[in-house]
PDB file of C-alpha atoms in Angstrom:
ATOM      1  CA  MET A 682      20.692 -19.832 -18.292  1.00 67.00           C
ATOM      2  CA  VAL A 683      23.379 -21.718 -20.306  1.00 69.00           C
ATOM      3  CA  PHE A 684      25.978 -19.218 -19.149  1.00 70.00           C
ATOM      4  CA  GLU A 685      24.906 -19.749 -15.530  1.00 74.00           C
ATOM      5  CA  TYR A 686      25.237 -23.525 -15.985  1.00 66.00           C
ATOM      6  CA  ILE A 687      28.763 -23.186 -17.404  1.00 70.00           C
ATOM      7  CA  LYS A 688      29.655 -20.763 -14.622  1.00 72.00           C
ATOM      8  CA  LEU A 689      28.423 -23.284 -12.058  1.00 71.00           C
ATOM      9  CA  HIS A 690      30.615 -26.051 -13.585  1.00 71.00           C
ATOM     10  CA  LYS A 691      33.615 -23.900 -14.483  1.00 75.00           C
ATOM     11  CA  LYS A 692      35.922 -25.961 -12.258  1.00 78.00           C
ATOM     12  CA  ALA A 693      35.026 -29.186 -14.101  1.00 75.00           C
ATOM     13  CA  VAL A 694      35.525 -27.478 -17.475  1.00 73.00           C
ATOM     14  CA  GLY A 695      38.871 -26.102 -16.347  1.00 78.00           C
ATOM     15  CA  MET A 696      40.017 -29.524 -15.051  1.00 80.00           C
ATOM     16  CA  TYR A 697      39.078 -31.146 -18.385  1.00 71.00           C
ATOM     17  CA  PHE A 698      41.384 -28.824 -20.362  1.00 77.00           C
ATOM     18  CA  ILE A 699      44.157 -29.117 -17.754  1.00 82.00           C
ATOM     19  CA  PHE A 700      44.084 -32.930 -18.082  1.00 76.00           C
ATOM     20  CA  ALA A 701      44.113 -32.609 -21.889  1.00 74.00           C
ATOM     21  CA  LEU A 702      47.201 -30.375 -21.608  1.00 79.00           C
ATOM     22  CA  ILE A 703      48.906 -32.792 -19.208  1.00 80.00           C
ATOM     23  CA  PHE A 704      48.335 -35.721 -21.588  1.00 73.00           C
ATOM     24  CA  GLY A 705      49.626 -33.630 -24.465  1.00 74.00           C
ATOM     25  CA  LEU A 706      52.850 -32.821 -22.586  1.00 78.00           C
ATOM     26  CA  ILE A 707      53.369 -36.463 -21.622  1.00 77.00           C
ATOM     27  CA  PHE A 708      52.854 -37.638 -25.198  1.00 72.00           C
ATOM     28  CA  ALA A 709      55.309 -34.976 -26.391  1.00 73.00           C
ATOM     29  CA  MET A 710      57.947 -36.030 -23.833  1.00 76.00           C
ATOM     30  CA  TRP A 711      57.682 -39.674 -24.984  1.00 70.00           C
ATOM     31  CA  LYS A 712      57.704 -38.551 -28.609  1.00 70.00           C
ATOM     32  CA  LEU A 713      54.332 -40.113 -29.280  1.00 68.00           C
ATOM     33  CA  PRO A 714      51.988 -38.720 -31.980  1.00 75.00           C
ATOM     34  CA  VAL A 715      50.331 -35.619 -30.582  1.00 66.00           C
ATOM     35  CA  ILE A 716      47.386 -36.143 -32.959  1.00 74.00           C
ATOM     36  CA  SER A 717      46.248 -39.027 -30.781  1.00 70.00           C
ATOM     37  CA  VAL A 718      45.878 -36.555 -27.889  1.00 66.00           C
ATOM     38  CA  PHE A 719      43.762 -34.381 -30.154  1.00 73.00           C
ATOM     39  CA  TYR A 720      41.512 -37.312 -31.087  1.00 73.00           C
ATOM     40  CA  GLY A 721      41.205 -38.298 -27.446  1.00 72.00           C
ATOM     41  CA  THR A 722      40.337 -34.739 -26.479  1.00 71.00           C
ATOM     42  CA  VAL A 723      37.676 -34.464 -29.207  1.00 78.00           C
ATOM     43  CA  LEU A 724      36.116 -37.800 -28.299  1.00 78.00           C
ATOM     44  CA  GLY A 725      36.146 -36.836 -24.615  1.00 75.00           C
ATOM     45  CA  LEU A 726      34.584 -33.484 -25.501  1.00 76.00           C
ATOM     46  CA  PHE A 727      31.864 -35.230 -27.516  1.00 78.00           C
ATOM     47  CA  ALA A 728      31.053 -37.515 -24.563  1.00 79.00           C
ATOM     48  CA  ALA A 729      31.112 -34.514 -22.212  1.00 76.00           C
ATOM     49  CA  VAL A 730      28.654 -32.614 -24.432  1.00 78.00           C
ATOM     50  CA  ILE A 731      26.195 -35.538 -24.376  1.00 83.00           C
ATOM     51  CA  PHE A 732      26.542 -35.901 -20.612  1.00 78.00           C
ATOM     52  CA  CYS A 733      26.317 -32.148 -20.001  1.00 75.00           C
ATOM     53  CA  GLY A 734      23.276 -31.869 -22.280  1.00 79.00           C
ATOM     54  CA  LYS A 735      21.350 -34.307 -20.116  1.00 79.00           C
ATOM     55  CA  ASP A 736      22.685 -32.682 -16.960  1.00 76.00           C
ATOM     56  CA  TYR A 737      21.730 -29.224 -18.277  1.00 76.00           C
ATOM     57  CA  ALA A 738      18.151 -30.398 -18.915  1.00 80.00           C
ATOM     58  CA  ARG A 739      17.978 -31.612 -15.311  1.00 76.00           C
ATOM     59  CA  PHE A 740      19.539 -28.327 -14.137  1.00 74.00           C
ATOM     60  CA  ARG A 741      16.981 -26.279 -16.093  1.00 79.00           C
ATOM     61  CA  ARG A 742      14.052 -28.359 -14.837  1.00 77.00           C
ATOM     62  CA  LYS A 743      15.164 -27.953 -11.239  1.00 74.00           C
ATOM     63  CA  HIS A 744      15.668 -24.213 -11.779  1.00 73.00           C
ATOM     64  CA  MET A 745      12.079 -23.855 -13.007  1.00 77.00           C
ATOM     65  CA  GLU A 746      10.800 -25.915 -10.051  1.00 72.00           C
ATOM     66  CA  LEU A 747      12.632 -23.653  -7.621  1.00 71.00           C
ATOM     67  CA  ARG A 748      11.259 -20.544  -9.342  1.00 73.00           C
ATOM     68  CA  ALA A 749       7.736 -21.897  -8.873  1.00 72.00           C
ATOM     69  CA  LEU A 750       8.611 -22.892  -5.312  1.00 69.00           C
ATOM     70  CA  ALA A 751       9.600 -19.298  -4.533  1.00 67.00           C
ATOM     71  CA  GLU A 752       5.920 -18.369  -4.954  1.00 67.00           C
ATOM     72  CA  ASN A 753       4.300 -21.388  -3.333  1.00 65.00           C
ATOM     73  CA  ILE A 754       6.522 -21.593  -0.270  1.00 65.00           C
ATOM     74  CA  LYS A 755       4.817 -18.441   1.009  1.00 61.00           C
ATOM     75  CA  PHE A 756       1.881 -20.677   1.855  1.00 58.00           C
ATOM     76  CA  SER A 757       3.354 -24.123   2.478  1.00 62.00           C
ATOM     77  CA  ASP A 758       6.666 -25.998   2.551  1.00 60.00           C
ATOM     78  CA  SER A 759       5.085 -29.238   1.313  1.00 63.00           C
ATOM     79  CA  CYS A 760       5.964 -28.451  -2.308  1.00 62.00           C
ATOM     80  CA  LEU A 761       9.727 -28.806  -1.886  1.00 67.00           C
ATOM     81  CA  PRO A 762      11.169 -31.013  -4.688  1.00 66.00           C
ATOM     82  CA  GLU A 763      12.804 -34.360  -4.083  1.00 70.00           C
ATOM     83  CA  THR A 764      16.380 -34.091  -2.883  1.00 69.00           C
ATOM     84  CA  ASP A 765      19.261 -35.096  -5.136  1.00 69.00           C
ATOM     85  CA  GLY A 766      21.972 -35.832  -2.608  1.00 69.00           C
ATOM     86  CA  LEU A 767      22.954 -35.080   0.949  1.00 76.00           C
ATOM     87  CA  ILE A 768      23.737 -31.394   0.429  1.00 73.00           C
ATOM     88  CA  GLU A 769      20.307 -30.672  -1.078  1.00 73.00           C
ATOM     89  CA  ALA A 770      18.668 -32.529   1.812  1.00 77.00           C
ATOM     90  CA  ASP A 771      20.607 -30.337   4.243  1.00 79.00           C
ATOM     91  CA  TYR A 772      19.491 -27.199   2.401  1.00 75.00           C
ATOM     92  CA  GLN A 773      15.865 -28.309   2.542  1.00 75.00           C
ATOM     93  CA  GLU A 774      16.193 -28.966   6.250  1.00 81.00           C
ATOM     94  CA  VAL A 775      17.481 -25.414   6.719  1.00 80.00           C
ATOM     95  CA  LEU A 776      14.551 -24.091   4.640  1.00 77.00           C
ATOM     96  CA  ARG A 777      11.991 -26.022   6.696  1.00 80.00           C
ATOM     97  CA  THR A 778      13.506 -24.744   9.923  1.00 85.00           C
ATOM     98  CA  LEU A 779      13.396 -21.152   8.669  1.00 82.00           C
ATOM     99  CA  TYR A 780       9.834 -21.630   7.374  1.00 79.00           C
ATOM    100  CA  ASP A 781       8.642 -22.963  10.732  1.00 83.00           C
ATOM    101  CA  GLU A 782      10.245 -20.036  12.561  1.00 87.00           C
ATOM    102  CA  LYS A 783       8.698 -17.603  10.110  1.00 83.00           C
ATOM    103  CA  GLN A 784       5.258 -19.136  10.689  1.00 84.00           C
ATOM    104  CA  LYS A 785       5.673 -18.820  14.454  1.00 89.00           C
ATOM    105  CA  VAL A 786       6.686 -15.150  14.189  1.00 90.00           C
ATOM    106  CA  THR A 787       3.859 -14.424  11.705  1.00 84.00           C
ATOM    107  CA  ASN A 788       1.250 -16.038  13.953  1.00 87.00           C
ATOM    108  CA  GLN A 789       2.581 -14.162  16.980  1.00 89.00           C
ATOM    109  CA  MET A 790       2.529 -10.831  15.128  1.00 86.00           C
ATOM    110  CA  SER A 791      -0.988 -11.556  13.847  1.00 83.00           C
ATOM    111  CA  ARG A 792      -2.233 -12.212  17.389  1.00 86.00           C
ATOM    112  CA  GLN A 793      -0.567  -9.060  18.689  1.00 85.00           C
ATOM    113  CA  TYR A 794      -2.045  -6.992  15.841  1.00 80.00           C
ATOM    114  CA  SER A 795      -5.517  -8.414  16.465  1.00 81.00           C
ATOM    115  CA  ASP A 796      -5.228  -7.613  20.172  1.00 84.00           C
ATOM    116  CA  MET A 797      -4.100  -4.067  19.388  1.00 82.00           C
ATOM    117  CA  VAL A 798      -6.950  -3.495  16.922  1.00 80.00           C
ATOM    118  CA  GLU A 799      -9.467  -4.850  19.427  1.00 83.00           C
ATOM    119  CA  TYR A 800      -8.106  -2.645  22.213  1.00 85.00           C
ATOM    120  CA  TYR A 801      -8.114   0.578  20.200  1.00 81.00           C
ATOM    121  CA  THR A 802     -11.532  -0.178  18.728  1.00 80.00           C
ATOM    122  CA  ILE A 803     -12.970  -0.587  22.228  1.00 86.00           C
ATOM    123  CA  TRP A 804     -11.125   2.561  23.364  1.00 85.00           C
ATOM    124  CA  ALA A 805     -12.471   4.599  20.435  1.00 81.00           C
ATOM    125  CA  HIS A 806     -16.045   3.542  21.153  1.00 80.00           C
ATOM    126  CA  GLN A 807     -15.704   4.105  24.889  1.00 85.00           C
ATOM    127  CA  ILE A 808     -14.303   7.615  24.511  1.00 86.00           C
ATOM    128  CA  LYS A 809     -17.366   8.604  22.481  1.00 82.00           C
ATOM    129  CA  THR A 810     -19.463   8.435  25.675  1.00 85.00           C
ATOM    130  CA  PRO A 811     -17.722  11.287  27.563  1.00 88.00           C
ATOM    131  CA  ILE A 812     -17.503  13.260  24.311  1.00 85.00           C
ATOM    132  CA  SER A 813     -21.284  13.018  23.875  1.00 86.00           C
ATOM    133  CA  ALA A 814     -21.819  14.035  27.509  1.00 87.00           C
ATOM    134  CA  MET A 815     -19.561  17.080  27.084  1.00 86.00           C
ATOM    135  CA  ARG A 816     -21.373  18.036  23.880  1.00 83.00           C
ATOM    136  CA  LEU A 817     -24.771  17.957  25.646  1.00 85.00           C
ATOM    137  CA  GLN A 818     -23.461  20.182  28.431  1.00 84.00           C
ATOM    138  CA  LEU A 819     -21.920  22.708  26.035  1.00 83.00           C
ATOM    139  CA  GLN A 820     -24.991  22.852  23.817  1.00 80.00           C
ATOM    140  CA  GLY A 821     -26.941  24.137  26.824  1.00 78.00           C
ATOM    141  CA  GLU A 822     -24.714  27.218  26.913  1.00 79.00           C
ATOM    142  CA  ASP A 823     -24.856  29.647  24.004  1.00 75.00           C
ATOM    143  CA  ASN A 824     -21.806  31.873  24.273  1.00 81.00           C
ATOM    144  CA  GLU A 825     -18.501  32.405  22.477  1.00 79.00           C
ATOM    145  CA  ASN A 826     -16.568  30.208  24.861  1.00 84.00           C
ATOM    146  CA  SER A 827     -18.954  27.244  24.527  1.00 82.00           C
ATOM    147  CA  ARG A 828     -18.934  27.561  20.724  1.00 81.00           C
ATOM    148  CA  GLU A 829     -15.134  27.428  20.684  1.00 83.00           C
ATOM    149  CA  LEU A 830     -15.173  24.389  22.969  1.00 87.00           C
ATOM    150  CA  LEU A 831     -17.740  22.684  20.740  1.00 85.00           C
ATOM    151  CA  GLU A 832     -15.441  23.126  17.750  1.00 83.00           C
ATOM    152  CA  GLU A 833     -12.515  21.650  19.671  1.00 85.00           C
ATOM    153  CA  LEU A 834     -14.760  18.781  20.733  1.00 86.00           C
ATOM    154  CA  GLN A 835     -15.697  18.244  17.115  1.00 84.00           C
ATOM    155  CA  ARG A 836     -12.001  18.042  16.263  1.00 84.00           C
ATOM    156  CA  ILE A 837     -11.565  15.363  18.947  1.00 86.00           C
ATOM    157  CA  GLU A 838     -14.465  13.416  17.439  1.00 85.00           C
ATOM    158  CA  GLN A 839     -12.808  13.699  14.045  1.00 84.00           C
ATOM    159  CA  TYR A 840      -9.540  12.264  15.374  1.00 85.00           C
ATOM    160  CA  VAL A 841     -11.402   9.392  17.035  1.00 86.00           C
ATOM    161  CA  GLU A 842     -13.162   8.660  13.750  1.00 85.00           C
ATOM    162  CA  MET A 843      -9.796   8.707  11.976  1.00 85.00           C
ATOM    163  CA  VAL A 844      -8.487   6.092  14.423  1.00 83.00           C
ATOM    164  CA  LEU A 845     -11.491   3.849  13.775  1.00 82.00           C
ATOM    165  CA  THR A 846     -11.155   4.314  10.013  1.00 83.00           C
ATOM    166  CA  TYR A 847      -7.445   3.513  10.137  1.00 82.00           C
ATOM    167  CA  LEU A 848      -8.151   0.300  12.029  1.00 80.00           C
ATOM    168  CA  ARG A 849     -11.041  -0.752   9.790  1.00 79.00           C
ATOM    169  CA  LEU A 850      -9.118  -0.285   6.549  1.00 79.00           C
ATOM    170  CA  ASP A 851      -6.717  -3.145   7.284  1.00 71.00           C
ATOM    171  CA  SER A 852      -9.197  -5.418   8.995  1.00 66.00           C
ATOM    172  CA  GLY A 853     -10.795  -8.335   7.184  1.00 59.00           C
ATOM    173  CA  SER A 854     -14.268  -7.264   8.276  1.00 58.00           C
ATOM    174  CA  THR A 855     -14.388  -3.916   6.448  1.00 62.00           C
ATOM    175  CA  ASP A 856     -18.014  -3.361   5.454  1.00 72.00           C
ATOM    176  CA  TYR A 857     -18.407  -1.878   1.985  1.00 79.00           C
ATOM    177  CA  LEU A 858     -21.959  -1.393   0.734  1.00 83.00           C
ATOM    178  CA  LEU A 859     -21.724  -0.336  -2.901  1.00 87.00           C
ATOM    179  CA  ARG A 860     -24.938   1.049  -4.317  1.00 90.00           C
ATOM    180  CA  ARG A 861     -26.222   4.200  -5.995  1.00 92.00           C
ATOM    181  CA  TYR A 862     -26.534   7.183  -3.685  1.00 93.00           C
ATOM    182  CA  ASP A 863     -27.664  10.764  -4.114  1.00 93.00           C
ATOM    183  CA  LEU A 864     -24.425  12.761  -4.016  1.00 94.00           C
ATOM    184  CA  ASP A 865     -26.255  15.818  -2.662  1.00 94.00           C
ATOM    185  CA  GLY A 866     -27.407  13.830   0.356  1.00 94.00           C
ATOM    186  CA  ILE A 867     -23.838  12.802   1.205  1.00 94.00           C
ATOM    187  CA  VAL A 868     -22.347  16.281   0.670  1.00 94.00           C
ATOM    188  CA  ARG A 869     -25.042  17.974   2.740  1.00 94.00           C
ATOM    189  CA  GLN A 870     -24.281  15.714   5.697  1.00 94.00           C
ATOM    190  CA  ALA A 871     -20.676  16.912   5.621  1.00 93.00           C
ATOM    191  CA  VAL A 872     -21.712  20.568   5.220  1.00 94.00           C
ATOM    192  CA  ARG A 873     -24.124  20.367   8.164  1.00 92.00           C
ATOM    193  CA  LYS A 874     -21.378  18.882  10.323  1.00 90.00           C
ATOM    194  CA  TYR A 875     -19.128  21.911   9.756  1.00 91.00           C
ATOM    195  CA  ALA A 876     -21.876  24.571   9.473  1.00 90.00           C
ATOM    196  CA  SER A 877     -20.884  26.180  12.780  1.00 87.00           C
ATOM    197  CA  GLN A 878     -17.293  26.595  11.621  1.00 88.00           C
ATOM    198  CA  PHE A 879     -18.427  28.253   8.376  1.00 91.00           C
ATOM    199  CA  ILE A 880     -20.479  30.709  10.435  1.00 88.00           C
ATOM    200  CA  ARG A 881     -17.877  31.352  13.120  1.00 86.00           C
ATOM    201  CA  LYS A 882     -15.005  31.891  10.660  1.00 88.00           C
ATOM    202  CA  LYS A 883     -17.287  33.886   8.319  1.00 90.00           C
ATOM    203  CA  ILE A 884     -16.347  31.778   5.321  1.00 93.00           C
ATOM    204  CA  ARG A 885     -18.767  31.848   2.410  1.00 93.00           C
ATOM    205  CA  LEU A 886     -20.043  28.504   1.102  1.00 94.00           C
ATOM    206  CA  VAL A 887     -20.718  28.308  -2.629  1.00 94.00           C
ATOM    207  CA  TYR A 888     -22.878  25.270  -3.207  1.00 92.00           C
ATOM    208  CA  GLU A 889     -25.637  24.434  -5.632  1.00 87.00           C
ATOM    209  CA  PRO A 890     -27.559  21.143  -5.916  1.00 88.00           C
ATOM    210  CA  LEU A 891     -25.408  18.565  -7.685  1.00 89.00           C
ATOM    211  CA  SER A 892     -28.301  16.402  -8.915  1.00 87.00           C
ATOM    212  CA  CYS A 893     -26.163  13.318  -9.373  1.00 89.00           C
ATOM    213  CA  GLN A 894     -26.395   9.627  -8.512  1.00 92.00           C
ATOM    214  CA  VAL A 895     -23.046   7.917  -7.814  1.00 92.00           C
ATOM    215  CA  LEU A 896     -22.062   4.301  -7.270  1.00 92.00           C
ATOM    216  CA  THR A 897     -20.181   4.314  -3.972  1.00 92.00           C
ATOM    217  CA  ASP A 898     -20.313   3.532  -0.266  1.00 91.00           C
ATOM    218  CA  GLU A 899     -22.059   6.336   1.607  1.00 92.00           C
ATOM    219  CA  LYS A 900     -20.219   5.982   4.923  1.00 91.00           C
ATOM    220  CA  TRP A 901     -16.732   5.830   3.443  1.00 92.00           C
ATOM    221  CA  LEU A 902     -17.268   8.574   0.855  1.00 94.00           C
ATOM    222  CA  LEU A 903     -18.752  10.793   3.576  1.00 94.00           C
ATOM    223  CA  PHE A 904     -15.552  10.336   5.598  1.00 93.00           C
ATOM    224  CA  VAL A 905     -13.468  11.468   2.590  1.00 94.00           C
ATOM    225  CA  ILE A 906     -15.611  14.572   1.959  1.00 95.00           C
ATOM    226  CA  GLU A 907     -15.557  15.485   5.669  1.00 93.00           C
ATOM    227  CA  GLN A 908     -11.764  15.253   5.721  1.00 92.00           C
ATOM    228  CA  VAL A 909     -11.451  17.491   2.661  1.00 94.00           C
ATOM    229  CA  LEU A 910     -13.885  20.061   4.102  1.00 94.00           C
ATOM    230  CA  SER A 911     -12.104  19.968   7.453  1.00 91.00           C
ATOM    231  CA  ASN A 912      -8.762  20.737   5.782  1.00 91.00           C
ATOM    232  CA  ALA A 913     -10.326  23.512   3.696  1.00 93.00           C
ATOM    233  CA  LEU A 914     -11.773  25.157   6.817  1.00 92.00           C
ATOM    234  CA  LYS A 915      -8.566  24.706   8.791  1.00 90.00           C
ATOM    235  CA  TYR A 916      -6.370  26.456   6.225  1.00 90.00           C
ATOM    236  CA  THR A 917      -8.823  29.096   4.961  1.00 91.00           C
ATOM    237  CA  ARG A 918      -8.735  32.269   7.058  1.00 89.00           C
ATOM    238  CA  SER A 919     -11.140  34.234   4.858  1.00 89.00           C
ATOM    239  CA  GLY A 920     -12.897  33.984   1.526  1.00 92.00           C
ATOM    240  CA  GLU A 921     -14.981  31.082   0.340  1.00 94.00           C
ATOM    241  CA  ILE A 922     -15.201  27.329  -0.167  1.00 95.00           C
ATOM    242  CA  SER A 923     -17.045  26.082  -3.233  1.00 95.00           C
ATOM    243  CA  ILE A 924     -18.454  22.626  -3.925  1.00 95.00           C
ATOM    244  CA  THR A 925     -19.241  21.892  -7.570  1.00 94.00           C
ATOM    245  CA  LEU A 926     -19.608  18.946  -9.931  1.00 93.00           C
ATOM    246  CA  GLU A 927     -17.787  18.570 -13.236  1.00 90.00           C
ATOM    247  CA  ALA A 928     -18.808  16.136 -15.947  1.00 85.00           C
ATOM    248  CA  PRO A 929     -19.170  13.297 -15.848  1.00 86.00           C
ATOM    249  CA  GLN A 930     -18.975  12.793 -12.051  1.00 90.00           C
ATOM    250  CA  THR A 931     -16.038  14.710 -10.572  1.00 92.00           C
ATOM    251  CA  LEU A 932     -16.696  16.391  -7.228  1.00 95.00           C
ATOM    252  CA  CYS A 933     -14.594  19.556  -6.875  1.00 95.00           C
ATOM    253  CA  ILE A 934     -13.984  21.264  -3.535  1.00 95.00           C
ATOM    254  CA  ARG A 935     -12.098  24.544  -3.837  1.00 95.00           C
ATOM    255  CA  ASP A 936     -10.980  26.987  -1.157  1.00 94.00           C
ATOM    256  CA  THR A 937      -9.224  30.336  -0.994  1.00 94.00           C
ATOM    257  CA  GLY A 938      -6.860  29.259   1.770  1.00 92.00           C
ATOM    258  CA  ILE A 939      -3.123  29.466   2.252  1.00 91.00           C
ATOM    259  CA  GLY A 940      -2.464  26.750  -0.323  1.00 91.00           C
ATOM    260  CA  ILE A 941       0.184  24.029  -0.467  1.00 90.00           C
ATOM    261  CA  ALA A 942       3.815  24.546  -1.424  1.00 88.00           C
ATOM    262  CA  GLU A 943       4.663  23.154  -4.863  1.00 88.00           C
ATOM    263  CA  GLU A 944       7.402  20.902  -3.485  1.00 89.00           C
ATOM    264  CA  ASP A 945       4.951  19.375  -0.979  1.00 89.00           C
ATOM    265  CA  LEU A 946       2.213  18.464  -3.483  1.00 91.00           C
ATOM    266  CA  PRO A 947       3.719  15.129  -4.658  1.00 90.00           C
ATOM    267  CA  ARG A 948       3.833  13.852  -1.063  1.00 90.00           C
ATOM    268  CA  ILE A 949       0.575  15.054   0.505  1.00 91.00           C
ATOM    269  CA  PHE A 950      -1.012  11.581   0.308  1.00 91.00           C
ATOM    270  CA  GLU A 951       1.882   9.901   2.134  1.00 89.00           C
ATOM    271  CA  LYS A 952       1.197   8.624   5.637  1.00 85.00           C
ATOM    272  CA  GLY A 953       2.447  11.063   8.275  1.00 80.00           C
ATOM    273  CA  PHE A 954       3.501  13.766   5.798  1.00 79.00           C
ATOM    274  CA  THR A 955       2.383  17.239   6.922  1.00 75.00           C
ATOM    275  CA  GLY A 956       4.344  19.578   4.678  1.00 69.00           C
ATOM    276  CA  TYR A 957       5.339  23.157   5.453  1.00 65.00           C
ATOM    277  CA  ASN A 958       1.827  24.338   6.330  1.00 62.00           C
ATOM    278  CA  GLY A 959       1.160  21.309   8.490  1.00 54.00           C
ATOM    279  CA  ARG A 960       4.375  21.827  10.435  1.00 52.00           C
ATOM    280  CA  SER A 961       3.578  25.493  10.999  1.00 55.00           C
ATOM    281  CA  ASP A 962       0.053  24.591  12.130  1.00 55.00           C
ATOM    282  CA  LYS A 963       1.436  22.163  14.802  1.00 50.00           C
ATOM    283  CA  LYS A 964      -1.910  20.288  14.800  1.00 56.00           C
ATOM    284  CA  ALA A 965      -1.721  18.361  11.526  1.00 62.00           C
ATOM    285  CA  SER A 966      -1.516  14.590  11.869  1.00 64.00           C
ATOM    286  CA  GLY A 967      -0.548  13.808   8.279  1.00 74.00           C
ATOM    287  CA  ILE A 968      -3.039  10.949   8.233  1.00 86.00           C
ATOM    288  CA  GLY A 969      -6.250  12.471   6.830  1.00 87.00           C
ATOM    289  CA  LEU A 970      -5.339  12.642   3.122  1.00 91.00           C
ATOM    290  CA  TYR A 971      -3.531   9.317   3.388  1.00 91.00           C
ATOM    291  CA  LEU A 972      -6.788   7.709   4.534  1.00 91.00           C
ATOM    292  CA  CYS A 973      -8.729   9.542   1.810  1.00 93.00           C
ATOM    293  CA  ARG A 974      -6.499   8.143  -0.916  1.00 93.00           C
ATOM    294  CA  ARG A 975      -6.730   4.598   0.447  1.00 91.00           C
ATOM    295  CA  ILE A 976     -10.517   4.770   0.795  1.00 91.00           C
ATOM    296  CA  CYS A 977     -10.900   6.174  -2.727  1.00 92.00           C
ATOM    297  CA  GLY A 978      -8.721   3.365  -4.020  1.00 90.00           C
ATOM    298  CA  ARG A 979     -10.935   0.779  -2.305  1.00 89.00           C
ATOM    299  CA  LEU A 980     -14.059   2.387  -3.806  1.00 90.00           C
ATOM    300  CA  ASN A 981     -12.489   2.630  -7.278  1.00 90.00           C
ATOM    301  CA  HIS A 982     -12.532   6.436  -7.074  1.00 93.00           C
ATOM    302  CA  THR A 983      -9.555   8.733  -7.602  1.00 93.00           C
ATOM    303  CA  ILE A 984      -8.560  11.812  -5.637  1.00 94.00           C
ATOM    304  CA  SER A 985      -6.171  14.533  -6.772  1.00 94.00           C
ATOM    305  CA  VAL A 986      -5.086  17.938  -5.479  1.00 94.00           C
ATOM    306  CA  THR A 987      -3.886  21.113  -7.168  1.00 93.00           C
ATOM    307  CA  SER A 988      -2.841  24.164  -5.202  1.00 92.00           C
ATOM    308  CA  ARG A 989      -1.056  27.519  -5.252  1.00 92.00           C
ATOM    309  CA  VAL A 990       0.388  29.208  -2.204  1.00 91.00           C
ATOM    310  CA  ASP A 991      -1.745  32.148  -0.976  1.00 89.00           C
ATOM    311  CA  VAL A 992      -4.299  31.449  -3.737  1.00 92.00           C
ATOM    312  CA  GLY A 993      -6.070  28.282  -2.677  1.00 93.00           C
ATOM    313  CA  THR A 994      -6.453  24.539  -3.103  1.00 94.00           C
ATOM    314  CA  GLU A 995      -8.686  22.376  -5.255  1.00 95.00           C
ATOM    315  CA  VAL A 996      -9.470  18.745  -4.417  1.00 95.00           C
ATOM    316  CA  ARG A 997     -11.013  16.634  -7.175  1.00 95.00           C
ATOM    317  CA  ILE A 998     -12.729  13.325  -6.405  1.00 94.00           C
ATOM    318  CA  ASP A 999     -13.524  11.371  -9.565  1.00 93.00           C
ATOM    319  CA  LEU A1000     -16.555   9.201  -8.785  1.00 91.00           C
ATOM    320  CA  TYR A1001     -17.172   7.917 -12.314  1.00 84.00           C
ATOM    321  CA  HIS A1002     -15.633   4.636 -13.398  1.00 66.00           C
ATOM    322  CA  ARG A1003     -17.008   2.464 -16.170  1.00 51.00           C
ATOM    323  CA  ALA A1004     -15.556  -0.638 -14.509  1.00 44.00           C
ATOM    324  CA  MET A1005     -18.029  -0.171 -11.654  1.00 45.00           C
ATOM    325  CA  GLU A1006     -21.097   0.462 -13.780  1.00 46.00           C
ATOM    326  CA  VAL A1007     -23.956  -1.927 -13.090  1.00 43.00           C
ATOM    327  CA  GLU A1008     -25.156  -3.618 -16.255  1.00 38.00           C
TER     328      GLU A1008
END
């Protein structure tokens, strides 16, 4: 900080030595003792050090105030320090003007975002009505065509649920109900939802009772497991999907699908990233795993993926965290 202070006053320092040189030249021209210039320079330097010491203390104090202001001004401009001259007053006026404009833009964007969330929430709930009506009509027909249409309808329902989940994650009214749940009960709900796809695609399900109680939110964890199962079914043409539990509480979902390219693995949780397989599928949204990671983060769980091309993929959801244990 001392170097910055000297750098700020380099013109004054330079002028001091220029004046000392000028006086030295004048004394030399008049054949006066040059030592008197030296004494004058030293005494002037001593006075300058005392003055600059006090000025540096004021400079440092104001620097610390402005550093603190950089954090507080995000919330209010009332903490601006007292001005020390006309220029500082002008700077503060500029800051207040910019702050007021920023507040106007922020409030406008907040209103627009709230309106958008409200609109899409209403839309998502309204579209469930015709979906339910179509499902009832198709369930009355038991043939190959109706079963295919039911699966497509289920995919539409999944996308609608993803929209609602995306909107709820960033809303202030997100409802988390953390308590101990039977993990088997949650997993079985997801399995029942996709039972028809297991049967139709002739994919074997390897699942044994997990016999485990986990501290989580049932609704949000169910969404994560459904997304993982949906991806496993989408990219597994034949073989099996297994659901197991590893100690202490890690839920493992493995498939024998087409796998994920090694270069795509580091980015699969990014929003909108589909990877090579997603691009070839033409139906991937690149939002499912992104939502899973965010939900797991909110629930203090972790999710990770390992995969090999043409061998399969394993998704691990770690549900055990000591920080969330109830004493």
